[in-house]
PDB file of C-alpha atoms in Angstrom:
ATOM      1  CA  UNK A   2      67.370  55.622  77.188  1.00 81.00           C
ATOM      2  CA  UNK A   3      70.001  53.545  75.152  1.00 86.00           C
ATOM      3  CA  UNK A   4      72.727  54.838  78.191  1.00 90.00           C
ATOM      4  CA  UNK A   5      70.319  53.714  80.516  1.00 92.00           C
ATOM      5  CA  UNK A   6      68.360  51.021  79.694  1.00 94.00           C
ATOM      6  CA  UNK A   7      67.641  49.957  83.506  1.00 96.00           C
ATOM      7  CA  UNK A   8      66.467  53.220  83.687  1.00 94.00           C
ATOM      8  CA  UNK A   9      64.044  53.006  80.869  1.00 93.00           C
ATOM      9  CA  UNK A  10      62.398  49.402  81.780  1.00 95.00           C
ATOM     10  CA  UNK A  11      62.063  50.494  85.309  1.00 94.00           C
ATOM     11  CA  UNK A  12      60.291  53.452  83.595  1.00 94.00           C
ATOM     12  CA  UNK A  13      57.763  51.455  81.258  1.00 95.00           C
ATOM     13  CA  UNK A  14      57.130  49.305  84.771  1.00 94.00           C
ATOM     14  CA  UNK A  15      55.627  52.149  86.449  1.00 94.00           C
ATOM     15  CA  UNK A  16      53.680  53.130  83.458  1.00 95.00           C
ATOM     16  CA  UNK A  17      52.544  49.649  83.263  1.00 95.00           C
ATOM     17  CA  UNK A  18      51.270  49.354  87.030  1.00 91.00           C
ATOM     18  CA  UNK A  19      49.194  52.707  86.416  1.00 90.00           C
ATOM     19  CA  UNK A  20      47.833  51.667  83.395  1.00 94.00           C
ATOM     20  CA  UNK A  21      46.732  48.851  85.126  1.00 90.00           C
ATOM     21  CA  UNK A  22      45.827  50.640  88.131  1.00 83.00           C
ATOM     22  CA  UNK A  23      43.566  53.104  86.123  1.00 87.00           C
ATOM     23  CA  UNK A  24      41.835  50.415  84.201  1.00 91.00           C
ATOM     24  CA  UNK A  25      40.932  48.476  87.809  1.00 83.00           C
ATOM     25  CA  UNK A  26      39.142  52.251  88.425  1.00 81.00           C
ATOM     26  CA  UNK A  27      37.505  52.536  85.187  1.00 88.00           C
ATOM     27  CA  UNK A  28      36.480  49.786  85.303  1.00 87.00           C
ATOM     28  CA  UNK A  29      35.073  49.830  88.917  1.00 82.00           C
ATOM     29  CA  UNK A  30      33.624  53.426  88.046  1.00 86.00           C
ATOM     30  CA  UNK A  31      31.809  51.583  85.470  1.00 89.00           C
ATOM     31  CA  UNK A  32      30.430  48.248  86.850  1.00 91.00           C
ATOM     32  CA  UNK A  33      30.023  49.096  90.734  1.00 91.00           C
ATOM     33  CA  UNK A  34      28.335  51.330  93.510  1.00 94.00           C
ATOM     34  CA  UNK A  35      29.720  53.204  95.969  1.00 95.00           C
ATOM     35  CA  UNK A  36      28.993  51.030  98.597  1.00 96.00           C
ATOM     36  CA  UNK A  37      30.718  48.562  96.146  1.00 94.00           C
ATOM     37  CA  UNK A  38      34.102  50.573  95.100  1.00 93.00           C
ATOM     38  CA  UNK A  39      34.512  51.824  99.143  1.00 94.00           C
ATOM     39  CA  UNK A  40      34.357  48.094 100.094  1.00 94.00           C
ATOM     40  CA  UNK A  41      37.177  47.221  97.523  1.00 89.00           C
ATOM     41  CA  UNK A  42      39.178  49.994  98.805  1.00 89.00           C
ATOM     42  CA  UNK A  43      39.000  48.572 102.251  1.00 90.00           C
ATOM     43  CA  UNK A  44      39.645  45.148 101.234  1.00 89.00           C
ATOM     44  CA  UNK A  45      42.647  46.094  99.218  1.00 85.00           C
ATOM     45  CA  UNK A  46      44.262  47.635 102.191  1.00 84.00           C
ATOM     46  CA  UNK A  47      43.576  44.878 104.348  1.00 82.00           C
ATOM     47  CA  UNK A  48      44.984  42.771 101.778  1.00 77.00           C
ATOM     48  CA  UNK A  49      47.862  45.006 101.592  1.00 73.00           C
ATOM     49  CA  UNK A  50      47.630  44.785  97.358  1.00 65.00           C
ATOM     50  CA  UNK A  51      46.810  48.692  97.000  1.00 57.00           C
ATOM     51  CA  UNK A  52      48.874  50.957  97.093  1.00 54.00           C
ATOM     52  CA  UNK A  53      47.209  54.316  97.695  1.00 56.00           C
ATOM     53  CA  UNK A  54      50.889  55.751  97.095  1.00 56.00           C
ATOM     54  CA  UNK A  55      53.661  54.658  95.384  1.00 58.00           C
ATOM     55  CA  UNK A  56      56.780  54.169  98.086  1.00 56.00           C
ATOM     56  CA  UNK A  57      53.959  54.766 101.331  1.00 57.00           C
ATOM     57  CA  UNK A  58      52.887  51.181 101.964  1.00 59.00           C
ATOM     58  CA  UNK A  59      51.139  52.428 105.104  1.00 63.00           C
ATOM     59  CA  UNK A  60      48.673  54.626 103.585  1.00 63.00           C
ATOM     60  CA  UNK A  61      46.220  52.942 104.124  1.00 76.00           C
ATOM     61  CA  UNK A  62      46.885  53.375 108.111  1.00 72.00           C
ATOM     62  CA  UNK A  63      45.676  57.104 108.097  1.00 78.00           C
ATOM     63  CA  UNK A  64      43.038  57.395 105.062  1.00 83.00           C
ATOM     64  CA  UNK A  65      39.861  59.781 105.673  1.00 88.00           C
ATOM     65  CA  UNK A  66      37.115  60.066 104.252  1.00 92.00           C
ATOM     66  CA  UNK A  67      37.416  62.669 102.115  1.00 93.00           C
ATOM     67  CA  UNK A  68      40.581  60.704 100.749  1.00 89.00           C
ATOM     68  CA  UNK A  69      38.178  57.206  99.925  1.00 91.00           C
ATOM     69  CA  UNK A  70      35.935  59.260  98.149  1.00 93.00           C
ATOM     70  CA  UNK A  71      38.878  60.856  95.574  1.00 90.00           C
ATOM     71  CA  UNK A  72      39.709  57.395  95.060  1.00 86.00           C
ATOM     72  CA  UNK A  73      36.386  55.475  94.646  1.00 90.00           C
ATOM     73  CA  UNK A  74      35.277  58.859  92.268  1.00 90.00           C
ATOM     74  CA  UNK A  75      32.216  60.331  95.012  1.00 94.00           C
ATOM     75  CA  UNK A  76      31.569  62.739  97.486  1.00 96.00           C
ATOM     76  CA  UNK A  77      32.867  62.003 101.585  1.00 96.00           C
ATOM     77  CA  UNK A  78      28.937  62.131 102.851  1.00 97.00           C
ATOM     78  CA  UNK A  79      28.074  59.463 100.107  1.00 97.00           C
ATOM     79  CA  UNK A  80      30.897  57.406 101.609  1.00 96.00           C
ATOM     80  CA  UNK A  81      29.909  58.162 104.713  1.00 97.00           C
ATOM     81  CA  UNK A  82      26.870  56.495 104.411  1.00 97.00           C
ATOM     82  CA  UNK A  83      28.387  53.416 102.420  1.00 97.00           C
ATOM     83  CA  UNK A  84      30.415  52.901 105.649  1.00 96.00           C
ATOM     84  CA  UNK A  85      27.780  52.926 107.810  1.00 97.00           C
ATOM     85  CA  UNK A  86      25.908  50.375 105.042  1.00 96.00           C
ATOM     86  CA  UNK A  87      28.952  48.005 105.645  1.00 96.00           C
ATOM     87  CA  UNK A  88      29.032  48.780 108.984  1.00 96.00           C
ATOM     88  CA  UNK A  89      25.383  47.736 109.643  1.00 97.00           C
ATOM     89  CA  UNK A  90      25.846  44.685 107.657  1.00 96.00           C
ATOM     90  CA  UNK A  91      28.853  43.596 110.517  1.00 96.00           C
ATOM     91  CA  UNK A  92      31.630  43.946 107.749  1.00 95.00           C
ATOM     92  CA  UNK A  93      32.919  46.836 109.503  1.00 94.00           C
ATOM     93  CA  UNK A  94      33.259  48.841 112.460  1.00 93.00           C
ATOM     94  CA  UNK A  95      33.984  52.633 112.653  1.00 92.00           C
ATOM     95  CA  UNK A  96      36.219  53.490 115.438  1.00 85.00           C
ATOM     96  CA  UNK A  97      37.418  57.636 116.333  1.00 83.00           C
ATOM     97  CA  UNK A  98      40.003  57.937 112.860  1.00 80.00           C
ATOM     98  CA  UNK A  99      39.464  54.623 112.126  1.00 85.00           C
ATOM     99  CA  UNK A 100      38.400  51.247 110.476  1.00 88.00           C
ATOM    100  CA  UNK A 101      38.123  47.808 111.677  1.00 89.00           C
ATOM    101  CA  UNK A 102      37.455  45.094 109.476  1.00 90.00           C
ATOM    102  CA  UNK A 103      34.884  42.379 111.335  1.00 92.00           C
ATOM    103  CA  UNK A 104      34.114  40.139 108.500  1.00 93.00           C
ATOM    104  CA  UNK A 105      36.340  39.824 105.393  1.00 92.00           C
ATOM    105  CA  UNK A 106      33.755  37.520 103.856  1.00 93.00           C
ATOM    106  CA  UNK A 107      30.968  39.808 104.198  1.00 94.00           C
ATOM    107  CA  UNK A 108      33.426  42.799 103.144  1.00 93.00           C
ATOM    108  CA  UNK A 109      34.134  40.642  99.715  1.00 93.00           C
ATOM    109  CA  UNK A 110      30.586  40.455  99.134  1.00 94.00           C
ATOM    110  CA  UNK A 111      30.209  43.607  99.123  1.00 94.00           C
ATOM    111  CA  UNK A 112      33.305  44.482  97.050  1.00 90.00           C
ATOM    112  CA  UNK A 113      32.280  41.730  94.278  1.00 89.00           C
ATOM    113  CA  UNK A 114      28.749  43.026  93.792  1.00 86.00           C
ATOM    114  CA  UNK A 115      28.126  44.624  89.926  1.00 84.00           C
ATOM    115  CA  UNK A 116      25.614  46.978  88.813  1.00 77.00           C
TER     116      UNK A 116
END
């Protein structure tokens, strides 16, 4: 580290970002619903501020189902039907492999709602 001290900052900055990237999902663990945590996922990708994996910043472009419920901490037929709860509230629409976002606003709603 004191040969490399680029090396170690850029180091602690990755630690940082999941630090603060695990607290977020504590913390939305903690405070939200599915239907909640799956909407927040969504709306991160569409806002392009989540990044699923570190160095893919299209990862959002191919997600399943199975991958949204690792990262919202459920089960893929529990988010299965929280997309078809945001679907029949028109902030979605499920397409073959895919998601289409019809109402940000609504989508936000759902993401900001507490438990």
């Amino acid at each position: 580290m004191k040969r490399h001290p680029t090396i170690a900052v850029a180091a602690v900055r990755i630690l940082a970002s999941r630090l603060r990237m695990m607290t977020l999902m504590v913390e939305n663990l903690a405070f939200k619903d599915v239907v909640g945590r799956v909407a927040n996922v969504i709306k991160g990708c569409a806002d392009g501020n989540q990044p699923l994996v570190e160095g893919v910043p299209h990862a959002c472009a191919h997600i399943t189902q199975q991958e949204l419920a690792a990262l919202t901490g459920s089960v893929r037929e529990v988010v299965q039907r929280a997309l078809k709860m945001l679907e029949g509230a028109g902030a979605i629409r499920l397409g073959r492999a895919r998601i289409v976002i019809l109402d940000l606003n609504v989508l936000e709603d759902w993401a900001a709602v507490e438990v």
